[in-house]
Short mmCIF file of C-alpha atoms and ligand atoms in Angstrom, two decimals:
data_model
loop_
_atom_site.label_atom_id
_atom_site.label_comp_id
_atom_site.label_asym_id
_atom_site.label_seq_id
_atom_site.Cartn_x
_atom_site.Cartn_y
_atom_site.Cartn_z
CA MET A 7 11.43 -15.95 -19.26
CA HIS A 8 10.31 -17.07 -15.73
CA ILE A 9 7.11 -18.99 -15.25
CA TYR A 10 5.48 -16.30 -13.22
CA LEU A 11 3.24 -17.79 -10.53
CA ASP A 12 3.15 -14.79 -8.20
CA HIS A 13 0.16 -12.80 -9.41
CA ASN A 14 -1.06 -12.04 -5.79
CA ALA A 15 2.21 -10.01 -5.35
CA THR A 16 1.60 -8.14 -8.54
CA THR A 17 0.55 -8.57 -12.18
CA PRO A 18 2.02 -7.37 -15.44
CA VAL A 19 0.58 -4.27 -16.99
CA ASP A 20 -1.78 -5.20 -19.81
CA PRO A 21 -0.57 -3.84 -23.13
CA ALA A 22 -3.88 -2.11 -23.54
CA VAL A 23 -3.55 -0.41 -20.18
CA LEU A 24 -0.06 0.81 -21.14
CA GLU A 25 -1.38 2.13 -24.44
CA ALA A 26 -4.25 3.96 -22.63
CA MET A 27 -1.88 5.64 -20.13
CA LEU A 28 1.01 6.61 -22.36
CA PRO A 29 -0.47 9.70 -23.96
CA PHE A 30 -0.94 11.08 -20.38
CA LEU A 31 2.81 10.86 -19.75
CA LEU A 32 3.76 12.42 -23.07
CA ASP A 33 1.41 14.90 -24.92
CA ASP A 34 -1.53 15.08 -22.46
CA PHE A 35 0.70 15.63 -19.37
CA ALA A 36 -1.22 18.62 -17.99
CA ASN A 37 -2.33 19.00 -14.35
CA ALA A 38 -6.01 17.86 -14.12
CA SER A 39 -6.68 20.84 -11.92
CA SER A 40 -5.48 23.40 -14.48
CA VAL A 41 -8.13 25.39 -16.20
CA HIS A 42 -6.70 25.45 -19.66
CA SER A 43 -7.84 22.98 -22.19
CA PRO A 44 -4.91 20.52 -21.79
CA GLY A 45 -5.80 20.55 -18.14
CA GLN A 46 -9.47 19.99 -19.00
CA ARG A 47 -8.44 16.95 -21.14
CA ALA A 48 -6.65 15.43 -18.24
CA ARG A 49 -9.63 16.12 -15.97
CA ALA A 50 -12.02 14.38 -18.52
CA ALA A 51 -9.71 11.42 -18.59
CA VAL A 52 -9.69 11.24 -14.72
CA ASP A 53 -13.48 11.51 -14.69
CA GLU A 54 -13.81 8.66 -17.29
CA ALA A 55 -11.46 6.39 -15.25
CA ARG A 56 -13.53 7.13 -12.10
CA GLU A 57 -16.59 5.94 -13.94
CA SER A 58 -14.84 2.72 -15.04
CA VAL A 59 -13.49 1.94 -11.47
CA ALA A 60 -16.94 2.73 -10.09
CA ALA A 61 -18.57 0.34 -12.53
CA LEU A 62 -16.24 -2.49 -11.53
CA ILE A 63 -17.64 -2.39 -7.95
CA GLY A 64 -21.28 -1.19 -8.55
CA ALA A 65 -20.52 2.31 -7.08
CA LYS A 66 -21.21 5.80 -8.27
CA PRO A 67 -18.19 7.74 -9.80
CA SER A 68 -18.54 10.38 -7.07
CA GLU A 69 -17.84 7.56 -4.43
CA ILE A 70 -14.40 6.80 -5.76
CA VAL A 71 -11.25 8.47 -4.20
CA PHE A 72 -8.01 7.76 -6.09
CA THR A 73 -5.00 6.93 -3.88
CA SER A 74 -1.45 5.78 -4.27
CA GLY A 75 -2.46 2.12 -3.85
CA GLY A 76 -4.05 -0.47 -1.57
CA THR A 77 -1.99 0.44 1.40
CA GLU A 78 -2.94 4.04 1.32
CA ALA A 79 -6.55 3.22 0.68
CA ASP A 80 -6.64 0.90 3.78
CA ASN A 81 -4.86 3.62 5.81
CA LEU A 82 -7.36 6.22 4.63
CA ALA A 83 -10.31 4.03 5.33
CA ILE A 84 -9.26 3.09 8.86
CA LEU A 85 -7.64 6.15 10.11
CA GLY A 86 -10.15 8.39 8.24
CA ALA A 87 -13.12 6.61 9.89
CA ILE A 88 -11.55 6.76 13.44
CA LYS A 89 -10.71 10.46 12.99
CA ALA A 90 -14.35 11.13 11.89
CA SER A 91 -15.80 9.36 14.92
CA ASN A 92 -16.37 11.54 17.94
CA ALA A 93 -17.23 8.53 20.21
CA PRO A 94 -15.37 8.87 23.56
CA ASN A 95 -14.31 5.14 23.41
CA LYS A 96 -13.49 3.59 20.15
CA HIS A 97 -13.33 -0.04 19.28
CA ILE A 98 -12.29 -1.58 15.89
CA ILE A 99 -13.04 -5.14 14.77
CA THR A 100 -10.59 -6.68 12.25
CA THR A 101 -9.17 -10.16 11.84
CA LEU A 102 -5.82 -12.01 12.32
CA ILE A 103 -5.38 -12.70 8.65
CA GLU A 104 -5.51 -9.18 7.26
CA HIS A 105 -2.74 -7.56 5.10
CA HIS A 106 -0.20 -5.63 7.15
CA ALA A 107 -1.67 -2.41 5.61
CA VAL A 108 -4.66 -3.11 7.89
CA LEU A 109 -2.98 -4.83 10.78
CA GLN A 110 -0.24 -2.27 11.38
CA THR A 111 -2.70 0.68 10.96
CA CYS A 112 -4.87 -0.95 13.72
CA GLN A 113 -1.90 -1.61 15.77
CA SER A 114 -0.85 2.07 15.47
CA LEU A 115 -4.30 3.06 16.73
CA GLU A 116 -4.09 0.75 19.71
CA LYS A 117 -1.08 2.85 20.83
CA GLU A 118 -3.42 5.91 20.76
CA GLY A 119 -6.01 4.26 22.96
CA VAL A 120 -8.29 2.67 20.43
CA ALA A 121 -9.32 -0.82 21.43
CA VAL A 122 -9.03 -3.46 18.61
CA THR A 123 -10.35 -7.04 18.46
CA TYR A 124 -8.55 -9.28 16.00
CA VAL A 125 -11.10 -12.11 15.17
CA ALA A 126 -9.40 -15.51 14.50
CA PRO A 127 -10.26 -17.57 11.40
CA ASN A 128 -11.26 -21.13 11.33
CA ALA A 129 -8.64 -23.80 10.31
CA SER A 130 -9.65 -23.26 6.68
CA GLY A 131 -8.76 -19.53 6.72
CA VAL A 132 -12.31 -18.18 6.75
CA ILE A 133 -13.79 -15.77 9.39
CA SER A 134 -17.18 -16.96 10.71
CA PRO A 135 -19.80 -14.24 10.82
CA ALA A 136 -20.81 -15.59 14.26
CA SER A 137 -17.39 -14.95 15.75
CA LEU A 138 -17.37 -11.53 14.20
CA ARG A 139 -20.77 -10.78 15.68
CA ARG A 140 -19.53 -11.87 19.10
CA ALA A 141 -16.76 -9.25 18.97
CA LEU A 142 -19.30 -6.38 18.64
CA ARG A 143 -19.31 -3.94 21.48
CA PRO A 144 -21.49 -0.80 22.00
CA GLU A 145 -18.31 1.30 21.37
CA THR A 146 -17.43 -0.54 18.02
CA VAL A 147 -16.90 2.23 15.42
CA LEU A 148 -15.42 0.16 12.54
CA ILE A 149 -15.24 -3.34 11.02
CA SER A 150 -12.42 -3.79 8.67
CA MET A 151 -11.83 -7.04 6.84
CA MET A 152 -10.61 -8.42 3.61
CA HIS A 153 -12.79 -9.93 0.77
CA ALA A 154 -10.07 -12.48 -0.43
CA ASN A 155 -7.00 -13.40 1.55
CA ASN A 156 -3.78 -12.71 -0.24
CA GLU A 157 -1.92 -15.80 1.01
CA LEU A 158 -4.50 -18.46 1.04
CA GLY A 159 -6.99 -16.95 -1.52
CA THR A 160 -9.85 -17.76 0.90
CA ILE A 161 -13.00 -15.80 0.35
CA GLN A 162 -14.61 -14.18 3.34
CA PRO A 163 -18.32 -13.94 3.91
CA VAL A 164 -18.38 -10.14 3.45
CA ASP A 165 -22.10 -10.18 2.49
CA GLU A 166 -23.14 -11.62 5.78
CA ILE A 167 -20.70 -9.58 7.66
CA GLY A 168 -21.96 -6.48 5.93
CA ARG A 169 -25.48 -7.35 7.13
CA ILE A 170 -24.25 -7.68 10.67
CA ALA A 171 -22.45 -4.33 10.48
CA ARG A 172 -25.64 -2.70 9.04
CA GLU A 173 -27.82 -4.13 11.80
CA ALA A 174 -25.33 -2.87 14.45
CA GLY A 175 -25.00 0.46 12.68
CA VAL A 176 -21.20 0.05 12.37
CA PRO A 177 -19.33 1.31 9.37
CA PHE A 178 -17.85 -1.57 7.24
CA HIS A 179 -14.51 -1.39 5.44
CA VAL A 180 -13.71 -4.13 2.95
CA ASP A 181 -10.13 -4.63 1.71
CA ALA A 182 -10.96 -5.93 -1.90
CA VAL A 183 -7.27 -5.64 -3.13
CA GLN A 184 -7.11 -9.32 -3.82
CA SER A 185 -10.61 -10.01 -5.01
CA ALA A 186 -10.91 -7.34 -7.74
CA SER A 187 -10.68 -9.07 -11.19
CA LYS A 188 -11.10 -12.48 -9.55
CA LEU A 189 -14.61 -12.08 -8.05
CA PRO A 190 -17.52 -9.90 -8.90
CA ILE A 191 -17.77 -7.09 -6.35
CA ASP A 192 -20.93 -5.18 -5.60
CA VAL A 193 -20.60 -2.60 -2.86
CA ARG A 194 -24.31 -2.28 -2.43
CA LYS A 195 -24.74 -6.08 -2.04
CA ILE A 196 -21.88 -6.25 0.39
CA GLY A 197 -23.17 -3.20 2.26
CA ALA A 198 -19.68 -1.83 2.41
CA ASP A 199 -19.20 1.82 3.44
CA LEU A 200 -15.45 1.78 2.38
CA LEU A 201 -13.65 -0.56 0.00
CA SER A 202 -10.08 -0.55 -1.06
CA LEU A 203 -8.57 -1.45 -4.51
CA SER A 204 -5.12 -1.56 -5.96
CA ALA A 205 -4.50 -1.33 -9.74
CA HIS A 206 -1.37 -3.48 -9.87
CA LYS A 207 -3.23 -6.48 -8.64
CA PHE A 208 -5.43 -6.41 -11.71
CA TYR A 209 -3.04 -5.65 -14.62
CA GLY A 210 -2.68 -1.91 -13.97
CA PRO A 211 0.51 -0.16 -12.89
CA LYS A 212 1.97 0.05 -9.29
CA GLY A 213 1.37 3.09 -7.24
CA VAL A 214 -2.36 3.71 -8.02
CA GLY A 215 -5.39 2.56 -6.11
CA ALA A 216 -8.82 3.76 -4.91
CA LEU A 217 -10.94 3.93 -1.96
CA TYR A 218 -14.72 3.67 -2.34
CA VAL A 219 -16.40 5.92 0.13
CA ARG A 220 -20.16 5.34 0.16
CA SER A 221 -21.97 8.73 -0.34
CA GLY A 222 -23.28 9.74 3.05
CA SER A 223 -20.50 8.01 4.95
CA HIS A 224 -18.04 10.23 6.65
CA ILE A 225 -14.24 9.99 6.89
CA GLU A 226 -11.58 12.58 7.55
CA PRO A 227 -8.61 12.99 5.20
CA VAL A 228 -5.24 11.73 6.50
CA PHE A 229 -3.16 14.09 4.33
CA ARG A 230 -3.68 17.82 4.07
CA GLY A 231 -2.98 20.02 1.18
CA GLY A 232 -5.87 20.68 -1.22
CA GLN A 233 -9.31 19.87 -2.41
CA HIS A 234 -8.48 17.05 -4.73
CA GLU A 235 -10.58 14.01 -4.61
CA ARG A 236 -13.38 15.67 -2.52
CA GLY A 237 -10.82 16.87 -0.15
CA LEU A 238 -10.12 13.36 0.98
CA ARG A 239 -6.89 12.80 -0.76
CA PRO A 240 -5.16 15.99 -1.50
CA GLY A 241 -2.33 16.06 -4.05
CA THR A 242 -1.97 16.41 -7.86
CA GLU A 243 -3.70 13.47 -9.36
CA ASN A 244 -1.56 10.76 -10.91
CA VAL A 245 -3.33 11.08 -14.28
CA PRO A 246 -1.43 8.46 -16.20
CA GLY A 247 -1.86 6.01 -13.24
CA ILE A 248 -5.53 6.79 -12.82
CA VAL A 249 -6.22 6.49 -16.58
CA ALA A 250 -4.42 3.17 -16.43
CA MET A 251 -6.49 1.95 -13.48
CA GLY A 252 -9.67 2.92 -15.39
CA LYS A 253 -8.60 0.79 -18.38
CA ALA A 254 -7.53 -2.08 -16.13
CA ALA A 255 -10.97 -1.93 -14.34
CA GLU A 256 -12.71 -1.93 -17.78
CA LEU A 257 -10.66 -5.08 -18.80
CA ALA A 258 -11.30 -6.74 -15.42
CA ARG A 259 -15.07 -6.46 -16.02
CA GLN A 260 -14.70 -7.66 -19.59
CA TYR A 261 -12.56 -10.68 -18.79
CA LEU A 262 -13.81 -11.70 -15.32
CA ALA A 263 -15.84 -14.67 -16.12
CA ASP A 264 -13.49 -16.07 -18.84
CA ASP A 265 -10.41 -15.50 -16.67
CA ALA A 266 -11.95 -17.25 -13.68
CA SER A 267 -12.96 -20.38 -15.45
CA ARG A 268 -9.65 -20.70 -17.40
CA ILE A 269 -7.42 -19.93 -14.44
CA VAL A 270 -9.25 -22.22 -11.99
CA ALA A 271 -8.99 -25.18 -14.33
CA LEU A 272 -5.15 -24.48 -14.57
CA ARG A 273 -4.78 -23.97 -10.78
CA ASP A 274 -6.75 -27.17 -10.03
CA ARG A 275 -4.67 -29.20 -12.53
CA PHE A 276 -1.46 -27.83 -10.97
CA GLU A 277 -2.60 -28.40 -7.40
CA SER A 278 -3.69 -31.94 -7.95
CA ALA A 279 -0.54 -32.79 -9.92
CA LEU A 280 1.55 -31.51 -6.93
CA CYS A 281 -0.55 -33.47 -4.51
CA GLU A 282 -0.07 -36.57 -6.48
CA THR A 283 3.79 -36.21 -7.00
CA ILE A 284 4.92 -34.71 -3.70
CA ARG A 285 4.67 -36.88 -0.67
CA GLY A 286 3.01 -35.30 2.34
CA ILE A 287 2.18 -31.99 0.73
CA ARG A 288 -0.85 -30.19 2.28
CA VAL A 289 -3.01 -27.59 0.71
CA ASN A 290 -3.76 -24.71 3.13
CA GLY A 291 -7.13 -22.94 3.20
CA ASP A 292 -10.58 -23.81 2.14
CA ARG A 293 -10.36 -25.49 -1.24
CA ALA A 294 -13.98 -24.53 -2.22
CA GLN A 295 -14.27 -21.03 -0.82
CA ARG A 296 -11.28 -19.75 -2.56
CA VAL A 297 -10.42 -17.32 -5.47
CA CYS A 298 -9.56 -19.04 -8.73
CA ASN A 299 -5.88 -18.47 -8.92
CA THR A 300 -4.24 -19.22 -5.55
CA THR A 301 -2.80 -22.36 -4.08
CA ASN A 302 -0.82 -22.34 -0.86
CA VAL A 303 0.85 -25.59 0.09
CA THR A 304 3.01 -26.87 3.02
CA VAL A 305 5.85 -29.07 1.95
CA PRO A 306 7.17 -30.77 4.99
CA GLY A 307 10.97 -31.16 4.93
CA ALA A 308 11.61 -28.03 2.78
CA SER A 309 11.78 -24.56 3.92
CA GLY A 310 9.58 -22.14 1.92
CA GLU A 311 12.46 -19.77 1.58
CA SER A 312 14.79 -22.32 0.04
CA LEU A 313 12.00 -23.57 -2.23
CA VAL A 314 11.39 -20.08 -3.47
CA ILE A 315 15.06 -19.56 -4.15
CA ALA A 316 15.57 -23.03 -5.66
CA LEU A 317 12.54 -22.69 -7.90
CA ASP A 318 13.71 -19.16 -8.87
CA LEU A 319 16.94 -20.77 -10.17
CA GLN A 320 14.84 -23.17 -12.27
CA GLY A 321 12.85 -20.24 -13.65
CA ILE A 322 9.75 -20.34 -11.57
CA ALA A 323 8.54 -17.29 -9.59
CA CYS A 324 6.48 -17.93 -6.52
CA SER A 325 6.48 -16.66 -2.89
CA THR A 326 6.17 -17.39 0.78
CA GLY A 327 3.87 -15.37 2.95
CA ALA A 328 6.80 -14.82 5.37
CA ALA A 329 7.60 -11.26 6.40
CA CYS A 330 10.97 -9.86 7.16
CA SER A 331 11.06 -8.10 10.35
CA SER A 332 14.27 -6.62 11.84
CA GLY A 333 16.42 -8.86 9.82
CA ALA A 334 14.68 -12.13 10.81
CA ILE A 335 12.32 -14.06 8.65
CA GLU A 336 9.04 -14.42 10.46
CA PRO A 337 6.67 -17.20 9.48
CA SER A 338 3.39 -16.01 7.85
CA HIS A 339 0.93 -14.57 10.40
CA VAL A 340 -1.90 -16.01 8.29
CA LEU A 341 -0.63 -19.56 8.38
CA LEU A 342 -0.03 -19.37 12.12
CA ALA A 343 -3.59 -17.95 12.61
CA ILE A 344 -5.08 -20.98 10.79
CA GLY A 345 -3.24 -23.27 13.26
CA LEU A 346 -0.10 -24.30 11.45
CA ASN A 347 2.86 -24.75 13.80
CA ASP A 348 6.02 -22.60 13.23
CA GLU A 349 7.82 -25.27 11.29
CA ASP A 350 4.91 -26.02 8.87
CA ALA A 351 4.30 -22.28 8.42
CA ARG A 352 8.00 -21.95 7.53
CA SER A 353 7.59 -24.88 4.99
CA SER A 354 4.92 -23.29 3.01
CA ILE A 355 4.73 -21.52 -0.39
CA ARG A 356 2.09 -19.74 -2.39
CA PHE A 357 1.56 -20.06 -6.14
CA SER A 358 -0.70 -17.56 -7.76
CA LEU A 359 -1.72 -17.80 -11.45
CA GLY A 360 -2.85 -15.02 -13.75
CA ARG A 361 -4.42 -14.03 -16.95
CA THR A 362 -1.17 -14.66 -18.87
CA THR A 363 -0.50 -18.11 -17.29
CA THR A 364 -0.52 -20.82 -19.99
CA ALA A 365 -1.31 -24.53 -19.83
CA LEU A 366 2.24 -25.19 -21.05
CA GLU A 367 3.75 -23.20 -18.20
CA ILE A 368 1.63 -25.17 -15.72
CA GLU A 369 2.79 -28.52 -17.28
CA ARG A 370 6.40 -27.33 -17.15
CA ALA A 371 6.07 -26.12 -13.59
CA ILE A 372 4.50 -29.56 -12.65
CA ALA A 373 7.47 -31.36 -14.03
CA MET A 374 10.00 -29.14 -12.49
CA ILE A 375 8.85 -28.70 -8.87
CA PRO A 376 8.92 -32.20 -7.44
CA PRO A 377 12.62 -32.85 -8.17
CA VAL A 378 13.38 -29.55 -6.55
CA VAL A 379 11.54 -30.55 -3.47
CA GLU A 380 13.25 -34.01 -3.47
CA ARG A 381 16.70 -32.25 -3.59
CA LEU A 382 15.83 -29.95 -0.68
CA ARG A 383 14.44 -32.74 1.33
CA ALA A 384 17.60 -34.77 0.88
CA LEU A 385 19.55 -31.89 2.27
CA SER A 386 17.22 -31.55 5.34
CA PRO A 387 18.78 -33.05 8.46
CA ARG A 388 15.30 -33.42 9.99
CA TYR A 389 13.67 -35.07 7.05
CA SER A 390 14.31 -38.51 5.63
CA PRO A 391 12.33 -40.42 2.95
CA MET A 392 10.98 -42.54 5.76
CA THR A 393 9.73 -39.64 7.83
CA PRO A 394 6.02 -40.22 8.37
CA VAL A 395 4.00 -37.29 7.04
CA ALA A 396 0.25 -36.53 7.59
CA ALA A 397 -1.96 -37.13 4.57
CA GLY A 398 -2.83 -34.08 2.57
CA ARG A 399 -5.47 -32.09 4.36
CA ALA A 400 -8.30 -31.18 1.94
CA SER A 401 -9.95 -28.55 4.08
N1 LIG B 516 -4.39 -5.46 0.92
C1 LIG B 516 -4.11 -6.75 0.41
C2 LIG B 516 -5.13 -7.81 0.77
C3 LIG B 516 -3.02 -6.98 -0.37
O1 LIG B 516 -2.73 -8.17 -0.80
C4 LIG B 516 -2.04 -5.84 -0.63
C5 LIG B 516 -0.85 -6.08 -1.40
O2 LIG B 516 -0.36 -7.16 -1.44
C6 LIG B 516 -2.44 -4.63 -0.13
C7 LIG B 516 -3.54 -4.42 0.64
C8 LIG B 516 -1.50 -3.39 -0.32
O3 LIG B 516 -1.74 -2.90 -1.66
P1 LIG B 516 -0.49 -2.10 -2.31
O4 LIG B 516 0.55 -3.10 -2.81
O5 LIG B 516 -1.28 -1.44 -3.56
O6 LIG B 516 -0.17 -1.02 -1.43
#
């Protein structure tokens, strides 16, 4: 079995979640829109899941719209808000460190004449409220930003930015895909109008997510086809997935505090051991303002891709933030945005721990990783043991 340190990519389905969803694949398979009693049982289960997801983020059940995941929730939020605005000139503020679900949606809108400002983070991977405020224009119709960054784990000041958005009367969308189950989320405190969630990031199955749409805020649907989900997301509901997301949300609330304190201790032990044993390693992103489970490191002299492959062969699963575009591996846009040069960005990897990570796994990983790095460095034509490397940055 691999030592799985890639929980920001996806998490395993909790056995209790699987147990909750199975009846809705087998006996209680009816369509939640059917009027017969099996259909009503499915409807009741969807309603219960809606309550549970709402409770996770401090929302009302009627404010939850189920989607096929985080990507769809982000698309619905942004495209839906833009379609709903009848301003003659439209401007969106987002950031350079968003997930592609947000970035590419904004880029597609730029082609349709919507202006977009991509606010840069500081060198620690945090967006400053002041720089966001400076980006406001009279024609700004949406602010879209993430709560926790998927690559660095950095936590963004969404409460403060929510206040700025409210003062300016601009709708605020928060991508909370990476923060749900790692941080408490309260949509009222944040002042969010829209907030995206994805079940597979918190021990639910893939292919189901939700968008919180504050009651009173207006978005247009992206898909057409029925009155499901208040007409905002037509299509027969994924009842097993929705039930599973409801159960996963219930567990996330139940385990949040314990998970966070246990996982942060493991992550910190892991990170400091790597910093002690791997010469020149640097931790990327703010070390304090960060979710409990993520560590992103630059390992000069070893490419992130080779590290991921070599570690995989040793039985450790982790990832780079690199994206594959038209056959070429591009360095992470997030690492470039915080000021890493191309080479350092390509020499970076992310480890993300989770609920099932054990202390034994962490100790094994600590023992296994440094020799792999040494082997790769020995093969690197541009790296010798004498190569001077900057001291670890503890930003
Ligand atoms: N937003 C963030 C911050 C993410 O990390 C991800 C997935 O990695 C998504 C959105 C997309 O979510 P999904 O995989 O459910 O489409």
